[in-house]
Amino acid sequence: DQWVGTSGRARTVPYDAEEYDASDVPSDIMAFPEEFDGDLAWAPSYGSCQAFVTAMRIIEGEEATLEWLESVVDSGITPYNNEFRVCEEIAEGTADAGFTNHYYIQRVLDGDSEASIATAFTEGDAGAVFNVAGAAVVDTATDTELAGNFVRHLLSAEAQDYFARSTFEYPLIPDVEPIGDLPTIDELDVPEIDLAELSDLEATVDLMREAGVDI
């Protein structure tokens, strides 16, 4: 009762649609890279990637996450500065798959609808975390009625449609569909996790560095 979500982003596995089918992409994030034979890309210094690894720490534990990190480093995964660039590299054929939020894929396709990139989802694990942007009326607001009306506006069909079409994030009201060939929120297999725990990035960065990730 303190805040409300205004738009959502799903973790995904973007992949080269010319070289692979969705069935070639493991549905278990922990199966990478052993069960995927292509070249991987990610943005380990990017906040959303670090939140993804944090979710893995919470769900799978420190030891399993360290082993996963070491395996992707050993596989030769290529780092980029941001997840949009990861998706661009996949569309250009430089990488075969990666780990990003879903809307970066949609941004690439918005620039080129024929781009060779598609979206795969893992199931019930850190690779399928659904995070949200939110809004709240702070207790120091000088006009709580005006602030509340603004938050309600953010949840209107008009505003939610704007978020979907301009940022390609998931709308959070049932009257507005996501942009692109995407499952609805209800169709995603999202793990149960307290999103507040994703703020614990310091331990994640330490673990990534221990695994040899250059951050």
mmCIF file of C-alpha atoms in Angstrom:
data_model
loop_
_atom_site.group_PDB
_atom_site.id
_atom_site.type_symbol
_atom_site.label_atom_id
_atom_site.label_comp_id
_atom_site.label_asym_id
_atom_site.label_seq_id
_atom_site.Cartn_x
_atom_site.Cartn_y
_atom_site.Cartn_z
ATOM 1 C CA ASP A 1 0.000 0.000 0.000
ATOM 2 C CA GLN A 2 3.024 2.323 -0.215
ATOM 3 C CA TRP A 3 3.816 2.325 -3.915
ATOM 4 C CA VAL A 4 2.487 1.064 -7.231
ATOM 5 C CA GLY A 5 4.190 -0.320 -10.334
ATOM 6 C CA THR A 6 3.929 1.822 -13.459
ATOM 7 C CA SER A 7 5.797 -0.253 -16.050
ATOM 8 C CA GLY A 8 7.624 -3.566 -16.107
ATOM 9 C CA ARG A 9 10.653 -5.196 -17.646
ATOM 10 C CA ALA A 10 11.296 -8.913 -18.069
ATOM 11 C CA ARG A 11 14.672 -10.612 -18.193
ATOM 12 C CA THR A 12 15.099 -12.461 -21.457
ATOM 13 C CA VAL A 13 17.556 -14.249 -23.697
ATOM 14 C CA PRO A 14 17.803 -12.426 -27.042
ATOM 15 C CA TYR A 15 19.131 -14.680 -29.796
ATOM 16 C CA ASP A 16 20.055 -14.650 -33.483
ATOM 17 C CA ALA A 17 16.870 -15.749 -35.230
ATOM 18 C CA GLU A 18 18.698 -16.648 -38.448
ATOM 19 C CA GLU A 19 20.992 -19.130 -36.744
ATOM 20 C CA TYR A 20 18.760 -20.521 -33.970
ATOM 21 C CA ASP A 21 15.192 -21.445 -33.136
ATOM 22 C CA ALA A 22 13.592 -20.773 -29.763
ATOM 23 C CA SER A 23 13.892 -24.499 -29.029
ATOM 24 C CA ASP A 24 17.685 -24.174 -29.265
ATOM 25 C CA VAL A 25 17.744 -21.748 -26.330
ATOM 26 C CA PRO A 26 17.763 -23.435 -22.896
ATOM 27 C CA SER A 27 14.723 -22.695 -20.734
ATOM 28 C CA ASP A 28 16.946 -22.955 -17.630
ATOM 29 C CA ILE A 29 19.347 -20.050 -17.119
ATOM 30 C CA MET A 30 21.713 -22.327 -15.208
ATOM 31 C CA ALA A 31 22.108 -24.471 -18.337
ATOM 32 C CA PHE A 32 24.150 -21.716 -19.985
ATOM 33 C CA PRO A 33 26.665 -21.983 -21.481
ATOM 34 C CA GLU A 34 26.986 -25.798 -21.434
ATOM 35 C CA GLU A 35 23.742 -26.443 -23.309
ATOM 36 C CA PHE A 36 24.089 -23.588 -25.789
ATOM 37 C CA ASP A 37 26.787 -23.807 -28.444
ATOM 38 C CA GLY A 38 26.817 -20.182 -29.585
ATOM 39 C CA ASP A 39 28.772 -17.091 -28.640
ATOM 40 C CA LEU A 40 27.280 -15.193 -25.709
ATOM 41 C CA ALA A 41 27.225 -11.479 -24.888
ATOM 42 C CA TRP A 42 26.267 -9.435 -21.833
ATOM 43 C CA ALA A 43 26.787 -6.084 -20.111
ATOM 44 C CA PRO A 44 28.210 -6.995 -16.677
ATOM 45 C CA SER A 45 28.729 -3.379 -15.580
ATOM 46 C CA TYR A 46 25.097 -2.537 -16.327
ATOM 47 C CA GLY A 47 22.713 -2.256 -13.393
ATOM 48 C CA SER A 48 20.052 -4.562 -14.831
ATOM 49 C CA CYS A 49 22.644 -7.279 -15.459
ATOM 50 C CA GLN A 50 23.937 -6.987 -11.913
ATOM 51 C CA ALA A 51 20.356 -7.183 -10.616
ATOM 52 C CA PHE A 52 19.947 -10.360 -12.668
ATOM 53 C CA VAL A 53 23.043 -11.894 -11.054
ATOM 54 C CA THR A 54 21.776 -10.736 -7.669
ATOM 55 C CA ALA A 55 18.545 -12.623 -8.308
ATOM 56 C CA MET A 56 20.619 -15.679 -9.156
ATOM 57 C CA ARG A 57 22.486 -15.353 -5.850
ATOM 58 C CA ILE A 58 19.172 -15.206 -3.997
ATOM 59 C CA ILE A 59 17.547 -18.099 -5.853
ATOM 60 C CA GLU A 60 20.472 -20.447 -6.526
ATOM 61 C CA GLY A 61 22.907 -19.506 -3.762
ATOM 62 C CA GLU A 62 26.401 -18.016 -3.768
ATOM 63 C CA GLU A 63 28.276 -21.192 -4.726
ATOM 64 C CA ALA A 64 26.093 -22.080 -7.702
ATOM 65 C CA THR A 65 26.144 -18.479 -8.922
ATOM 66 C CA LEU A 66 29.941 -18.335 -8.690
ATOM 67 C CA GLU A 67 30.188 -21.538 -10.710
ATOM 68 C CA TRP A 68 27.805 -20.125 -13.329
ATOM 69 C CA LEU A 69 29.762 -16.890 -13.574
ATOM 70 C CA GLU A 70 33.026 -18.779 -13.952
ATOM 71 C CA SER A 71 31.521 -20.950 -16.682
ATOM 72 C CA VAL A 72 30.291 -18.005 -18.765
ATOM 73 C CA VAL A 73 33.650 -16.250 -18.352
ATOM 74 C CA ASP A 74 35.452 -19.427 -19.436
ATOM 75 C CA SER A 75 33.133 -19.711 -22.437
ATOM 76 C CA GLY A 76 34.477 -16.409 -23.743
ATOM 77 C CA ILE A 77 31.330 -14.346 -23.228
ATOM 78 C CA THR A 78 31.804 -10.864 -24.723
ATOM 79 C CA PRO A 79 31.102 -7.847 -22.498
ATOM 80 C CA TYR A 80 29.531 -4.629 -23.761
ATOM 81 C CA ASN A 81 28.771 -1.318 -22.063
ATOM 82 C CA ASN A 82 24.988 -1.688 -22.154
ATOM 83 C CA GLU A 83 22.274 -4.179 -22.993
ATOM 84 C CA PHE A 84 21.017 -2.299 -26.038
ATOM 85 C CA ARG A 85 24.452 -2.783 -27.576
ATOM 86 C CA VAL A 86 24.281 -6.485 -26.717
ATOM 87 C CA CYS A 87 21.073 -6.747 -28.736
ATOM 88 C CA GLU A 88 22.560 -4.757 -31.614
ATOM 89 C CA GLU A 89 25.514 -7.161 -31.745
ATOM 90 C CA ILE A 90 23.158 -10.135 -31.842
ATOM 91 C CA ALA A 91 21.124 -8.544 -34.652
ATOM 92 C CA GLU A 92 24.358 -7.877 -36.559
ATOM 93 C CA GLY A 93 25.463 -11.499 -36.183
ATOM 94 C CA THR A 94 28.464 -10.739 -33.969
ATOM 95 C CA ALA A 95 26.977 -12.668 -31.042
ATOM 96 C CA ASP A 96 24.499 -15.527 -30.987
ATOM 97 C CA ALA A 97 22.632 -14.857 -27.736
ATOM 98 C CA GLY A 98 22.825 -12.787 -24.569
ATOM 99 C CA PHE A 99 21.203 -11.783 -21.309
ATOM 100 C CA THR A 100 19.163 -8.547 -21.368
ATOM 101 C CA ASN A 101 15.881 -6.922 -20.454
ATOM 102 C CA HIS A 102 13.187 -7.524 -23.050
ATOM 103 C CA TYR A 103 12.702 -3.957 -24.237
ATOM 104 C CA TYR A 104 16.167 -3.653 -25.743
ATOM 105 C CA ILE A 105 15.195 -6.340 -28.242
ATOM 106 C CA GLN A 106 12.066 -4.386 -29.120
ATOM 107 C CA ARG A 107 14.102 -1.203 -29.590
ATOM 108 C CA VAL A 108 16.321 -2.956 -32.118
ATOM 109 C CA LEU A 109 13.266 -4.279 -33.955
ATOM 110 C CA ASP A 110 11.674 -0.839 -33.868
ATOM 111 C CA GLY A 111 14.665 0.470 -35.817
ATOM 112 C CA ASP A 112 14.659 -2.491 -38.199
ATOM 113 C CA SER A 113 11.664 -4.817 -38.202
ATOM 114 C CA GLU A 114 13.664 -7.353 -40.239
ATOM 115 C CA ALA A 115 16.560 -7.497 -37.772
ATOM 116 C CA SER A 116 17.705 -11.036 -37.028
ATOM 117 C CA ILE A 117 16.877 -11.057 -33.339
ATOM 118 C CA ALA A 118 14.163 -12.782 -31.324
ATOM 119 C CA THR A 119 13.176 -13.198 -27.691
ATOM 120 C CA ALA A 120 13.441 -16.345 -25.589
ATOM 121 C CA PHE A 121 12.396 -16.744 -21.973
ATOM 122 C CA THR A 122 13.701 -19.004 -19.256
ATOM 123 C CA GLU A 123 11.345 -20.487 -16.671
ATOM 124 C CA GLY A 124 11.006 -19.667 -12.998
ATOM 125 C CA ASP A 125 14.606 -18.645 -12.459
ATOM 126 C CA ALA A 126 16.838 -15.569 -12.336
ATOM 127 C CA GLY A 127 16.707 -15.349 -16.118
ATOM 128 C CA ALA A 128 12.961 -14.736 -15.886
ATOM 129 C CA VAL A 129 12.832 -12.055 -13.183
ATOM 130 C CA PHE A 130 10.193 -9.395 -13.776
ATOM 131 C CA ASN A 131 11.158 -6.004 -12.366
ATOM 132 C CA VAL A 132 9.139 -2.816 -12.242
ATOM 133 C CA ALA A 133 9.405 0.936 -12.206
ATOM 134 C CA GLY A 134 7.125 2.409 -9.583
ATOM 135 C CA ALA A 135 5.643 5.563 -8.160
ATOM 136 C CA ALA A 136 4.631 6.697 -4.683
ATOM 137 C CA VAL A 137 3.340 9.805 -2.972
ATOM 138 C CA VAL A 138 5.936 10.820 -0.405
ATOM 139 C CA ASP A 139 4.812 12.005 3.012
ATOM 140 C CA THR A 140 6.477 15.389 2.455
ATOM 141 C CA ALA A 141 4.341 16.163 -0.613
ATOM 142 C CA THR A 142 2.819 19.656 -0.427
ATOM 143 C CA ASP A 143 -0.236 18.596 -2.462
ATOM 144 C CA THR A 144 -1.000 14.926 -1.899
ATOM 145 C CA GLU A 145 -4.217 15.103 -3.923
ATOM 146 C CA LEU A 146 -2.395 16.415 -6.997
ATOM 147 C CA ALA A 147 0.385 13.864 -6.542
ATOM 148 C CA GLY A 148 -2.147 11.058 -6.170
ATOM 149 C CA ASN A 149 -3.947 12.163 -9.317
ATOM 150 C CA PHE A 150 -0.662 12.094 -11.208
ATOM 151 C CA VAL A 151 0.068 8.549 -10.056
ATOM 152 C CA ARG A 152 -3.438 7.534 -11.115
ATOM 153 C CA HIS A 153 -2.767 9.137 -14.506
ATOM 154 C CA LEU A 154 0.338 6.974 -14.887
ATOM 155 C CA LEU A 155 -1.973 3.966 -14.569
ATOM 156 C CA SER A 156 -4.462 5.218 -17.151
ATOM 157 C CA ALA A 157 -4.796 3.387 -20.472
ATOM 158 C CA GLU A 158 -3.432 6.466 -22.252
ATOM 159 C CA ALA A 159 -0.257 6.661 -20.163
ATOM 160 C CA GLN A 160 0.265 2.900 -20.131
ATOM 161 C CA ASP A 161 -0.047 2.786 -23.918
ATOM 162 C CA TYR A 162 2.530 5.596 -24.103
ATOM 163 C CA PHE A 163 4.973 3.628 -21.923
ATOM 164 C CA ALA A 164 4.476 0.545 -24.077
ATOM 165 C CA ARG A 165 5.024 2.365 -27.368
ATOM 166 C CA SER A 166 7.793 4.751 -26.337
ATOM 167 C CA THR A 167 9.877 2.613 -23.957
ATOM 168 C CA PHE A 168 8.646 -0.872 -24.990
ATOM 169 C CA GLU A 169 8.240 -1.839 -21.347
ATOM 170 C CA TYR A 170 5.348 -3.985 -20.175
ATOM 171 C CA PRO A 171 2.184 -2.041 -19.327
ATOM 172 C CA LEU A 172 0.843 -2.973 -15.904
ATOM 173 C CA ILE A 173 -2.885 -2.715 -16.478
ATOM 174 C CA PRO A 174 -4.863 -5.462 -18.243
ATOM 175 C CA ASP A 175 -6.422 -3.094 -20.798
ATOM 176 C CA VAL A 176 -3.105 -2.462 -22.594
ATOM 177 C CA GLU A 177 -1.080 -5.132 -24.394
ATOM 178 C CA PRO A 178 2.743 -5.172 -24.610
ATOM 179 C CA ILE A 179 4.308 -4.104 -27.891
ATOM 180 C CA GLY A 180 5.869 -6.857 -29.983
ATOM 181 C CA ASP A 181 5.348 -10.586 -30.211
ATOM 182 C CA LEU A 182 5.533 -11.068 -26.450
ATOM 183 C CA PRO A 183 3.645 -13.180 -23.931
ATOM 184 C CA THR A 184 1.428 -11.370 -21.479
ATOM 185 C CA ILE A 185 2.629 -10.914 -17.908
ATOM 186 C CA ASP A 186 0.338 -13.739 -16.800
ATOM 187 C CA GLU A 187 1.987 -16.068 -19.317
ATOM 188 C CA LEU A 188 5.519 -15.425 -18.028
ATOM 189 C CA ASP A 189 6.998 -18.004 -15.645
ATOM 190 C CA VAL A 190 8.345 -15.536 -13.091
ATOM 191 C CA PRO A 191 10.222 -16.639 -9.944
ATOM 192 C CA GLU A 192 8.933 -15.604 -6.550
ATOM 193 C CA ILE A 193 11.411 -13.074 -5.238
ATOM 194 C CA ASP A 194 11.306 -9.949 -3.111
ATOM 195 C CA LEU A 195 12.369 -7.232 -5.551
ATOM 196 C CA ALA A 196 13.731 -5.151 -2.659
ATOM 197 C CA GLU A 197 16.487 -7.761 -2.254
ATOM 198 C CA LEU A 198 17.829 -6.886 -5.699
ATOM 199 C CA SER A 199 19.323 -3.710 -4.233
ATOM 200 C CA ASP A 200 22.108 -5.754 -2.617
ATOM 201 C CA LEU A 201 24.559 -5.197 -5.472
ATOM 202 C CA GLU A 202 27.809 -4.921 -3.500
ATOM 203 C CA ALA A 203 27.981 -8.645 -2.748
ATOM 204 C CA THR A 204 27.089 -9.365 -6.369
ATOM 205 C CA VAL A 205 29.881 -7.207 -7.739
ATOM 206 C CA ASP A 206 32.347 -8.873 -5.357
ATOM 207 C CA LEU A 207 31.221 -12.301 -6.553
ATOM 208 C CA MET A 208 31.462 -11.298 -10.212
ATOM 209 C CA ARG A 209 35.006 -10.028 -9.698
ATOM 210 C CA GLU A 210 35.917 -13.237 -7.877
ATOM 211 C CA ALA A 211 34.733 -15.149 -10.940
ATOM 212 C CA GLY A 212 36.990 -13.107 -13.196
ATOM 213 C CA VAL A 213 34.364 -10.744 -14.587
ATOM 214 C CA ASP A 214 35.947 -7.422 -15.591
ATOM 215 C CA ILE A 215 33.727 -4.717 -14.086
#
